[in-house]
Amino acid sequence: MTPEEFATAMESLDEDALDYVASDWIINARDDQLAPRGPWRIWLFLGGRGAGKTRAGAEWIAQGVSERSMQRIGLIGATFNDARAVMIEGVSGLKAASPSAEFAPSLHRVTWPSGAQATVLSADEPDGIRGHQFDAIWADEFAKWENPQAALDMALMSLRIGAHPRLAITTTPRNIAPLWDLLTSSDVVVTRARTADNRANLAPGFLETMKRRYAGSRLGRQELDAEIIEDNDAALWRRAWIDDTRVRVAPQLARIVVAVDPPASAGGDACGIVVAGRVENDGDAYILADLSSDGLTPGQWSARVADAFAHYEADLVIAEANQGGDMVRAVLTEQLPHLPLTLVHATRA
């Protein structure tokens, strides 16, 4: 319909019909938020932050339950808490899309009056997906999963009941091999949406702030425009190198350190905080955590270092002292007075 035809049609509706038009998902959704037509098995929705991915996944499940084409459903988040907070109880989650849904956190289950059930699962425990049988699965933030390929394999193996079992994946993209495999698979249908496409549903000023800070940057292209950003040619490390050597659990480590690159200004530059361990005699090192963040005050980043030191039972904290060595020492030892600390100076870029 043209805008004029649409306006004429709206004028002919009574109040009840107008309320229906205002609330019906099919009418109000963008085309990219609606499940593709045709005999697809996997729908991959790549979207920027706030592009309406979660709403699309929740409404797809709600519609399937309403039409009784979905009876045994899997809901998979990066963790159980992510699934609960975003996929079920979030502003755009399943309870908002399907008010009759009842969530029982202790059972990890969502139920409907029709008898349909959804089991809430965590991608960080792929074996926990084993043994389930579903006719539909909604998987959220796939690129954030700790072990995406293993969890995806278990999910696909559980998708084995019903006339047309299907999997919908909603995620902001990252340059990881399992996502590239999906993009090149013949049974996957892909839709994309940018953050700007959902402008009407975002808080005033949010999009402008994001554009001002990140437009044109690699982070902005990935997080706002839903592009898969490949490795920077100037980078010292390749993502494939990391993914190829990733392990779920590190072996016994002979020495663990917390490395700190303090910010040059309070609350401004990023503070680098990385926990690493070394295996005795074989020369291999393992990165246990990257706790780096920007916008931290000296008290906040030093507290984060102290927490990491205690949590990982580290042997030593190593901090770069180029930006005020005495200040760095004072800030860190204020948190832990007897903290084993070594200051080093960077001599090359």
mmCIF file of C-alpha atoms in Angstrom:
data_model
loop_
_atom_site.group_PDB
_atom_site.id
_atom_site.type_symbol
_atom_site.label_atom_id
_atom_site.label_comp_id
_atom_site.label_asym_id
_atom_site.label_seq_id
_atom_site.Cartn_x
_atom_site.Cartn_y
_atom_site.Cartn_z
ATOM 1 C CA MET A 1 0.000 0.000 0.000
ATOM 2 C CA THR A 2 1.090 3.535 -0.641
ATOM 3 C CA PRO A 3 1.138 5.908 2.352
ATOM 4 C CA GLU A 4 -2.035 7.521 1.016
ATOM 5 C CA GLU A 5 -3.802 4.160 0.688
ATOM 6 C CA PHE A 6 -2.690 3.200 4.164
ATOM 7 C CA ALA A 7 -3.982 6.476 5.648
ATOM 8 C CA THR A 8 -7.338 5.981 3.933
ATOM 9 C CA ALA A 9 -7.570 2.420 5.246
ATOM 10 C CA MET A 10 -6.789 3.546 8.793
ATOM 11 C CA GLU A 11 -9.569 6.147 8.673
ATOM 12 C CA SER A 12 -12.081 3.432 7.880
ATOM 13 C CA LEU A 13 -11.283 1.323 10.963
ATOM 14 C CA ASP A 14 -13.157 1.424 14.259
ATOM 15 C CA GLU A 15 -11.381 1.687 17.628
ATOM 16 C CA ASP A 16 -11.079 -2.075 18.168
ATOM 17 C CA ALA A 17 -9.572 -2.563 14.733
ATOM 18 C CA LEU A 18 -7.124 0.279 15.313
ATOM 19 C CA ASP A 19 -6.027 -1.323 18.597
ATOM 20 C CA TYR A 20 -5.466 -4.589 16.748
ATOM 21 C CA VAL A 21 -3.403 -2.893 14.057
ATOM 22 C CA ALA A 22 -1.304 -1.130 16.688
ATOM 23 C CA SER A 23 -0.515 -4.354 18.578
ATOM 24 C CA ASP A 24 -0.308 -7.038 15.882
ATOM 25 C CA TRP A 25 3.272 -8.153 15.318
ATOM 26 C CA ILE A 26 2.864 -9.209 11.685
ATOM 27 C CA ILE A 27 1.549 -5.780 10.772
ATOM 28 C CA ASN A 28 4.137 -3.796 12.724
ATOM 29 C CA ALA A 29 7.272 -5.878 12.228
ATOM 30 C CA ARG A 30 9.861 -4.985 9.649
ATOM 31 C CA ASP A 31 10.290 -7.519 6.863
ATOM 32 C CA ASP A 32 13.692 -8.584 8.199
ATOM 33 C CA GLN A 33 12.129 -9.405 11.586
ATOM 34 C CA LEU A 34 9.706 -11.935 10.114
ATOM 35 C CA ALA A 35 10.716 -15.540 9.552
ATOM 36 C CA PRO A 36 11.559 -16.128 5.895
ATOM 37 C CA ARG A 37 9.116 -17.932 3.666
ATOM 38 C CA GLY A 38 9.959 -21.301 2.191
ATOM 39 C CA PRO A 39 11.313 -24.635 3.443
ATOM 40 C CA TRP A 40 14.288 -23.390 5.428
ATOM 41 C CA ARG A 41 15.721 -25.357 8.357
ATOM 42 C CA ILE A 42 17.928 -22.675 9.950
ATOM 43 C CA TRP A 43 17.120 -18.966 10.041
ATOM 44 C CA LEU A 44 20.166 -16.841 10.884
ATOM 45 C CA PHE A 45 19.249 -13.278 11.862
ATOM 46 C CA LEU A 46 22.362 -11.074 12.042
ATOM 47 C CA GLY A 47 21.567 -7.764 13.683
ATOM 48 C CA GLY A 48 23.281 -4.811 15.296
ATOM 49 C CA ARG A 49 22.748 -3.884 18.931
ATOM 50 C CA GLY A 50 19.129 -2.885 19.433
ATOM 51 C CA ALA A 51 18.128 -3.940 15.898
ATOM 52 C CA GLY A 52 15.149 -5.944 17.151
ATOM 53 C CA LYS A 53 16.687 -9.439 17.065
ATOM 54 C CA THR A 54 15.314 -10.534 20.429
ATOM 55 C CA ARG A 55 11.805 -9.355 19.559
ATOM 56 C CA ALA A 56 11.973 -11.252 16.275
ATOM 57 C CA GLY A 57 12.983 -14.496 18.007
ATOM 58 C CA ALA A 58 10.404 -14.146 20.777
ATOM 59 C CA GLU A 59 7.593 -13.344 18.352
ATOM 60 C CA TRP A 60 8.564 -16.298 16.131
ATOM 61 C CA ILE A 61 8.155 -18.637 19.099
ATOM 62 C CA ALA A 62 4.938 -16.917 20.230
ATOM 63 C CA GLN A 63 3.421 -17.272 16.765
ATOM 64 C CA GLY A 64 4.412 -20.931 16.528
ATOM 65 C CA VAL A 65 2.807 -21.670 19.896
ATOM 66 C CA SER A 66 -0.335 -19.744 18.938
ATOM 67 C CA GLU A 67 -0.645 -21.675 15.669
ATOM 68 C CA ARG A 68 0.150 -24.941 17.499
ATOM 69 C CA SER A 69 3.001 -25.684 15.110
ATOM 70 C CA MET A 70 5.448 -25.638 18.063
ATOM 71 C CA GLN A 71 4.866 -27.899 21.056
ATOM 72 C CA ARG A 72 8.339 -28.812 22.330
ATOM 73 C CA ILE A 73 10.698 -25.865 22.136
ATOM 74 C CA GLY A 74 14.315 -25.218 23.074
ATOM 75 C CA LEU A 75 15.496 -21.799 24.258
ATOM 76 C CA ILE A 76 19.303 -21.559 24.262
ATOM 77 C CA GLY A 77 21.208 -18.560 25.594
ATOM 78 C CA ALA A 78 24.915 -18.044 26.229
ATOM 79 C CA THR A 79 24.139 -18.850 29.895
ATOM 80 C CA PHE A 80 20.965 -19.639 31.783
ATOM 81 C CA ASN A 81 20.982 -16.133 33.265
ATOM 82 C CA ASP A 82 21.251 -14.616 29.777
ATOM 83 C CA ALA A 83 18.346 -16.741 28.568
ATOM 84 C CA ARG A 84 16.209 -15.717 31.509
ATOM 85 C CA ALA A 85 17.091 -12.013 31.567
ATOM 86 C CA VAL A 86 16.917 -11.416 27.808
ATOM 87 C CA MET A 87 15.029 -14.170 26.009
ATOM 88 C CA ILE A 88 12.242 -14.687 28.564
ATOM 89 C CA GLU A 89 11.888 -11.767 30.971
ATOM 90 C CA GLY A 90 13.483 -9.008 28.877
ATOM 91 C CA VAL A 91 11.561 -6.041 27.512
ATOM 92 C CA SER A 92 11.415 -7.750 24.114
ATOM 93 C CA GLY A 93 11.413 -11.286 25.470
ATOM 94 C CA LEU A 94 9.034 -14.184 25.347
ATOM 95 C CA LYS A 95 6.732 -13.081 28.173
ATOM 96 C CA ALA A 96 6.206 -9.738 26.460
ATOM 97 C CA ALA A 97 5.470 -11.405 23.125
ATOM 98 C CA SER A 98 3.284 -14.143 24.621
ATOM 99 C CA PRO A 99 1.591 -12.931 27.855
ATOM 100 C CA SER A 100 0.069 -16.361 28.537
ATOM 101 C CA ALA A 101 3.546 -17.886 28.930
ATOM 102 C CA GLU A 102 4.391 -19.007 32.475
ATOM 103 C CA PHE A 103 8.055 -19.280 33.461
ATOM 104 C CA ALA A 104 9.205 -21.677 36.193
ATOM 105 C CA PRO A 105 12.877 -20.775 36.874
ATOM 106 C CA SER A 106 13.503 -23.770 39.129
ATOM 107 C CA LEU A 107 12.396 -26.140 36.359
ATOM 108 C CA HIS A 108 14.082 -24.145 33.565
ATOM 109 C CA ARG A 109 10.776 -24.318 31.740
ATOM 110 C CA VAL A 110 8.216 -22.076 30.067
ATOM 111 C CA THR A 111 4.678 -23.418 29.649
ATOM 112 C CA TRP A 112 1.523 -22.284 27.849
ATOM 113 C CA PRO A 113 -2.165 -23.093 28.483
ATOM 114 C CA SER A 114 -2.200 -24.975 25.164
ATOM 115 C CA GLY A 115 0.239 -27.531 26.576
ATOM 116 C CA ALA A 116 3.276 -26.252 24.676
ATOM 117 C CA GLN A 117 6.522 -26.284 26.642
ATOM 118 C CA ALA A 118 9.906 -24.617 26.215
ATOM 119 C CA THR A 119 13.046 -25.885 27.949
ATOM 120 C CA VAL A 120 15.627 -23.233 28.846
ATOM 121 C CA LEU A 121 19.194 -24.357 28.163
ATOM 122 C CA SER A 122 22.675 -22.878 28.489
ATOM 123 C CA ALA A 123 25.159 -22.969 25.619
ATOM 124 C CA ASP A 124 28.076 -23.064 28.052
ATOM 125 C CA GLU A 125 27.064 -26.647 28.865
ATOM 126 C CA PRO A 126 26.684 -28.319 25.442
ATOM 127 C CA ASP A 127 26.206 -31.757 26.969
ATOM 128 C CA GLY A 128 23.171 -30.401 28.800
ATOM 129 C CA ILE A 129 21.430 -30.118 25.428
ATOM 130 C CA ARG A 130 22.065 -33.793 24.683
ATOM 131 C CA GLY A 131 19.007 -36.039 24.933
ATOM 132 C CA HIS A 132 16.370 -33.356 24.413
ATOM 133 C CA GLN A 133 13.921 -33.507 21.512
ATOM 134 C CA PHE A 134 12.467 -30.338 20.003
ATOM 135 C CA ASP A 135 10.331 -29.237 17.092
ATOM 136 C CA ALA A 136 11.693 -25.666 17.289
ATOM 137 C CA ILE A 137 14.718 -23.965 18.850
ATOM 138 C CA TRP A 138 15.489 -20.303 19.348
ATOM 139 C CA ALA A 139 19.198 -19.655 19.978
ATOM 140 C CA ASP A 140 20.211 -16.143 21.013
ATOM 141 C CA GLU A 141 23.591 -14.367 20.707
ATOM 142 C CA PHE A 142 25.240 -17.388 19.095
ATOM 143 C CA ALA A 143 28.488 -15.493 18.429
ATOM 144 C CA LYS A 144 28.822 -14.868 22.180
ATOM 145 C CA TRP A 145 28.658 -18.562 23.125
ATOM 146 C CA GLU A 146 31.742 -20.014 24.802
ATOM 147 C CA ASN A 147 31.827 -23.094 22.548
ATOM 148 C CA PRO A 148 29.405 -22.292 19.721
ATOM 149 C CA GLN A 149 30.142 -25.245 17.457
ATOM 150 C CA ALA A 150 29.692 -27.882 20.174
ATOM 151 C CA ALA A 151 26.446 -26.330 21.415
ATOM 152 C CA LEU A 152 25.139 -25.919 17.859
ATOM 153 C CA ASP A 153 25.895 -29.562 17.063
ATOM 154 C CA MET A 154 23.925 -30.724 20.103
ATOM 155 C CA ALA A 155 21.059 -28.358 19.249
ATOM 156 C CA LEU A 156 20.763 -29.631 15.684
ATOM 157 C CA MET A 157 20.804 -33.246 16.878
ATOM 158 C CA SER A 158 17.908 -32.483 19.237
ATOM 159 C CA LEU A 159 15.817 -30.910 16.476
ATOM 160 C CA ARG A 160 14.128 -34.168 15.483
ATOM 161 C CA ILE A 161 10.388 -34.132 16.149
ATOM 162 C CA GLY A 162 7.439 -32.448 14.471
ATOM 163 C CA ALA A 163 6.581 -31.983 10.816
ATOM 164 C CA HIS A 164 9.062 -29.164 10.152
ATOM 165 C CA PRO A 165 11.633 -28.778 12.956
ATOM 166 C CA ARG A 166 13.439 -25.462 12.665
ATOM 167 C CA LEU A 167 16.152 -23.423 14.351
ATOM 168 C CA ALA A 168 16.209 -19.616 14.579
ATOM 169 C CA ILE A 169 19.506 -17.986 15.541
ATOM 170 C CA THR A 170 19.542 -14.311 16.514
ATOM 171 C CA THR A 171 22.959 -12.758 17.069
ATOM 172 C CA THR A 172 25.225 -9.806 16.645
ATOM 173 C CA PRO A 173 28.000 -11.152 14.388
ATOM 174 C CA ARG A 174 31.604 -11.870 15.268
ATOM 175 C CA ASN A 175 34.368 -13.242 13.117
ATOM 176 C CA ILE A 176 34.241 -16.864 14.296
ATOM 177 C CA ALA A 177 34.474 -20.020 12.204
ATOM 178 C CA PRO A 178 31.093 -21.537 13.259
ATOM 179 C CA LEU A 179 29.305 -18.399 12.069
ATOM 180 C CA TRP A 180 31.089 -18.483 8.710
ATOM 181 C CA ASP A 181 30.083 -22.144 8.361
ATOM 182 C CA LEU A 182 26.447 -21.198 8.875
ATOM 183 C CA LEU A 183 26.665 -18.411 6.318
ATOM 184 C CA THR A 184 27.943 -20.805 3.666
ATOM 185 C CA SER A 185 25.516 -23.666 4.410
ATOM 186 C CA SER A 186 22.796 -24.436 1.881
ATOM 187 C CA ASP A 187 20.108 -25.043 4.526
ATOM 188 C CA VAL A 188 20.570 -21.624 6.176
ATOM 189 C CA VAL A 189 18.544 -18.520 5.293
ATOM 190 C CA VAL A 190 20.141 -15.228 6.377
ATOM 191 C CA THR A 191 18.545 -11.893 7.171
ATOM 192 C CA ARG A 192 20.340 -8.765 8.385
ATOM 193 C CA ALA A 193 19.348 -5.618 10.243
ATOM 194 C CA ARG A 194 21.277 -2.554 11.364
ATOM 195 C CA THR A 195 20.738 -0.749 14.630
ATOM 196 C CA ALA A 196 19.495 2.252 12.635
ATOM 197 C CA ASP A 197 16.704 0.137 11.136
ATOM 198 C CA ASN A 198 15.055 0.019 14.564
ATOM 199 C CA ARG A 199 15.336 3.749 15.231
ATOM 200 C CA ALA A 200 11.617 4.061 16.067
ATOM 201 C CA ASN A 201 11.989 1.761 19.097
ATOM 202 C CA LEU A 202 15.231 3.113 20.534
ATOM 203 C CA ALA A 203 15.616 5.706 23.273
ATOM 204 C CA PRO A 204 15.989 9.317 22.075
ATOM 205 C CA GLY A 205 19.605 10.158 21.410
ATOM 206 C CA PHE A 206 20.894 6.574 21.622
ATOM 207 C CA LEU A 207 21.504 6.138 17.920
ATOM 208 C CA GLU A 208 23.104 9.553 17.543
ATOM 209 C CA THR A 209 25.467 8.829 20.447
ATOM 210 C CA MET A 210 26.449 5.473 18.976
ATOM 211 C CA LYS A 211 27.066 6.984 15.554
ATOM 212 C CA ARG A 212 29.097 9.832 16.974
ATOM 213 C CA ARG A 213 31.364 7.461 18.909
ATOM 214 C CA TYR A 214 31.572 4.426 16.640
ATOM 215 C CA ALA A 215 30.447 5.257 13.091
ATOM 216 C CA GLY A 216 32.960 3.938 10.574
ATOM 217 C CA SER A 217 35.031 2.100 13.195
ATOM 218 C CA ARG A 218 35.522 -1.650 13.173
ATOM 219 C CA LEU A 219 33.514 -1.907 16.393
ATOM 220 C CA GLY A 220 30.693 0.193 14.941
ATOM 221 C CA ARG A 221 30.550 -1.812 11.737
ATOM 222 C CA GLN A 222 30.215 -5.006 13.763
ATOM 223 C CA GLU A 223 27.991 -3.906 16.633
ATOM 224 C CA LEU A 224 25.802 -1.379 14.808
ATOM 225 C CA ASP A 225 25.815 -2.446 11.150
ATOM 226 C CA ALA A 226 25.939 -6.214 11.763
ATOM 227 C CA GLU A 227 28.991 -6.721 9.555
ATOM 228 C CA ILE A 228 31.371 -9.591 10.168
ATOM 229 C CA ILE A 229 34.701 -7.853 10.565
ATOM 230 C CA GLU A 230 37.658 -9.938 9.511
ATOM 231 C CA ASP A 231 41.093 -9.665 11.069
ATOM 232 C CA ASN A 232 42.905 -6.368 10.959
ATOM 233 C CA ASP A 233 45.880 -6.762 8.633
ATOM 234 C CA ALA A 234 48.037 -4.892 11.135
ATOM 235 C CA ALA A 235 47.067 -7.109 14.069
ATOM 236 C CA LEU A 236 49.789 -9.178 15.740
ATOM 237 C CA TRP A 237 47.291 -11.939 16.534
ATOM 238 C CA ARG A 238 44.760 -13.664 14.264
ATOM 239 C CA ARG A 239 41.383 -14.753 15.582
ATOM 240 C CA ALA A 240 41.807 -18.152 13.907
ATOM 241 C CA TRP A 241 44.999 -18.741 15.893
ATOM 242 C CA ILE A 242 43.080 -18.179 19.103
ATOM 243 C CA ASP A 243 40.060 -20.266 18.098
ATOM 244 C CA ASP A 244 42.232 -23.151 16.873
ATOM 245 C CA THR A 245 44.046 -23.421 20.205
ATOM 246 C CA ARG A 246 41.135 -22.673 22.542
ATOM 247 C CA VAL A 247 40.447 -25.113 25.399
ATOM 248 C CA ARG A 248 37.581 -25.182 27.893
ATOM 249 C CA VAL A 249 39.802 -25.879 30.905
ATOM 250 C CA ALA A 250 43.476 -25.033 31.329
ATOM 251 C CA PRO A 251 45.845 -27.724 32.621
ATOM 252 C CA GLN A 252 47.658 -27.509 35.925
ATOM 253 C CA LEU A 253 49.604 -24.245 35.853
ATOM 254 C CA ALA A 254 52.923 -23.696 37.567
ATOM 255 C CA ARG A 255 52.645 -19.901 37.640
ATOM 256 C CA ILE A 256 49.773 -17.430 37.198
ATOM 257 C CA VAL A 257 50.126 -13.666 36.803
ATOM 258 C CA VAL A 258 47.742 -10.745 36.473
ATOM 259 C CA ALA A 259 49.098 -8.244 33.939
ATOM 260 C CA VAL A 260 47.956 -4.633 34.143
ATOM 261 C CA ASP A 261 48.320 -1.771 31.670
ATOM 262 C CA PRO A 262 46.985 1.202 33.661
ATOM 263 C CA PRO A 263 45.041 3.953 31.848
ATOM 264 C CA ALA A 264 46.760 7.244 31.255
ATOM 265 C CA SER A 265 43.769 9.191 32.565
ATOM 266 C CA ALA A 266 41.203 8.459 35.249
ATOM 267 C CA GLY A 267 37.898 7.272 33.840
ATOM 268 C CA GLY A 268 39.094 7.676 30.260
ATOM 269 C CA ASP A 269 41.434 5.307 28.442
ATOM 270 C CA ALA A 270 40.993 1.564 28.670
ATOM 271 C CA CYS A 271 42.752 -0.331 31.424
ATOM 272 C CA GLY A 272 44.240 -3.606 30.226
ATOM 273 C CA ILE A 273 43.869 -6.465 32.702
ATOM 274 C CA VAL A 274 44.781 -9.984 31.555
ATOM 275 C CA VAL A 275 45.236 -13.151 33.617
ATOM 276 C CA ALA A 276 47.707 -15.679 32.189
ATOM 277 C CA GLY A 277 49.285 -18.915 33.355
ATOM 278 C CA ARG A 278 52.300 -21.029 32.363
ATOM 279 C CA VAL A 279 52.660 -24.792 32.322
ATOM 280 C CA GLU A 280 55.839 -25.962 34.010
ATOM 281 C CA ASN A 281 58.662 -27.026 31.666
ATOM 282 C CA ASP A 282 56.738 -27.158 28.366
ATOM 283 C CA GLY A 283 56.694 -23.437 27.578
ATOM 284 C CA ASP A 284 52.950 -23.202 26.861
ATOM 285 C CA ALA A 285 50.974 -20.277 28.249
ATOM 286 C CA TYR A 286 47.219 -19.971 28.711
ATOM 287 C CA ILE A 287 45.125 -16.814 28.807
ATOM 288 C CA LEU A 288 42.624 -17.354 31.612
ATOM 289 C CA ALA A 289 40.729 -14.067 31.459
ATOM 290 C CA ASP A 290 40.613 -10.684 29.765
ATOM 291 C CA LEU A 291 39.106 -8.247 32.270
ATOM 292 C CA SER A 292 40.084 -5.097 30.384
ATOM 293 C CA SER A 293 37.618 -2.226 30.349
ATOM 294 C CA ASP A 294 37.418 1.482 29.688
ATOM 295 C CA GLY A 295 35.824 4.154 31.833
ATOM 296 C CA LEU A 296 37.212 2.785 35.110
ATOM 297 C CA THR A 297 38.432 4.996 37.939
ATOM 298 C CA PRO A 298 41.723 4.062 39.685
ATOM 299 C CA GLY A 299 39.715 2.562 42.540
ATOM 300 C CA GLN A 300 37.643 0.468 40.144
ATOM 301 C CA TRP A 301 40.456 -0.959 38.039
ATOM 302 C CA SER A 302 42.653 -1.669 41.056
ATOM 303 C CA ALA A 303 39.710 -3.477 42.715
ATOM 304 C CA ARG A 304 39.260 -5.532 39.556
ATOM 305 C CA VAL A 305 42.947 -6.470 39.657
ATOM 306 C CA ALA A 306 42.695 -7.443 43.329
ATOM 307 C CA ASP A 307 39.618 -9.592 42.659
ATOM 308 C CA ALA A 308 41.368 -11.320 39.755
ATOM 309 C CA PHE A 309 44.449 -11.958 41.865
ATOM 310 C CA ALA A 310 42.330 -13.650 44.539
ATOM 311 C CA HIS A 311 39.954 -15.513 42.199
ATOM 312 C CA TYR A 312 42.675 -17.070 40.047
ATOM 313 C CA GLU A 313 45.053 -17.606 42.995
ATOM 314 C CA ALA A 314 47.745 -15.712 41.117
ATOM 315 C CA ASP A 315 51.375 -15.572 42.135
ATOM 316 C CA LEU A 316 52.152 -12.038 41.009
ATOM 317 C CA VAL A 317 50.766 -8.828 39.566
ATOM 318 C CA ILE A 318 52.814 -7.223 36.804
ATOM 319 C CA ALA A 319 51.981 -3.619 35.963
ATOM 320 C CA GLU A 320 53.364 -1.245 33.371
ATOM 321 C CA ALA A 321 54.861 1.765 35.123
ATOM 322 C CA ASN A 322 55.354 4.121 32.171
ATOM 323 C CA GLN A 323 52.421 6.243 33.340
ATOM 324 C CA GLY A 324 53.484 7.066 36.884
ATOM 325 C CA GLY A 325 55.032 4.070 38.585
ATOM 326 C CA ASP A 326 54.632 5.322 42.162
ATOM 327 C CA MET A 327 50.950 6.102 41.535
ATOM 328 C CA VAL A 328 50.377 2.634 40.076
ATOM 329 C CA ARG A 329 51.997 0.984 43.085
ATOM 330 C CA ALA A 330 50.014 3.119 45.535
ATOM 331 C CA VAL A 331 46.693 2.448 43.848
ATOM 332 C CA LEU A 332 47.229 -1.307 43.712
ATOM 333 C CA THR A 333 48.612 -1.784 47.205
ATOM 334 C CA GLU A 334 45.752 0.243 48.646
ATOM 335 C CA GLN A 335 43.492 -2.676 47.688
ATOM 336 C CA LEU A 336 45.908 -5.370 48.903
ATOM 337 C CA PRO A 337 48.721 -3.974 51.093
ATOM 338 C CA HIS A 338 50.896 -7.093 50.708
ATOM 339 C CA LEU A 339 50.198 -7.634 47.016
ATOM 340 C CA PRO A 340 53.179 -9.249 45.221
ATOM 341 C CA LEU A 341 53.810 -6.586 42.586
ATOM 342 C CA THR A 342 56.421 -6.058 39.904
ATOM 343 C CA LEU A 343 56.553 -2.841 37.861
ATOM 344 C CA VAL A 344 57.916 -2.954 34.322
ATOM 345 C CA HIS A 345 58.584 -0.297 31.690
ATOM 346 C CA ALA A 346 57.574 -0.678 28.047
ATOM 347 C CA THR A 347 60.568 0.246 25.863
ATOM 348 C CA ARG A 348 59.090 -0.415 22.413
ATOM 349 C CA ALA A 349 55.778 0.404 20.777
#
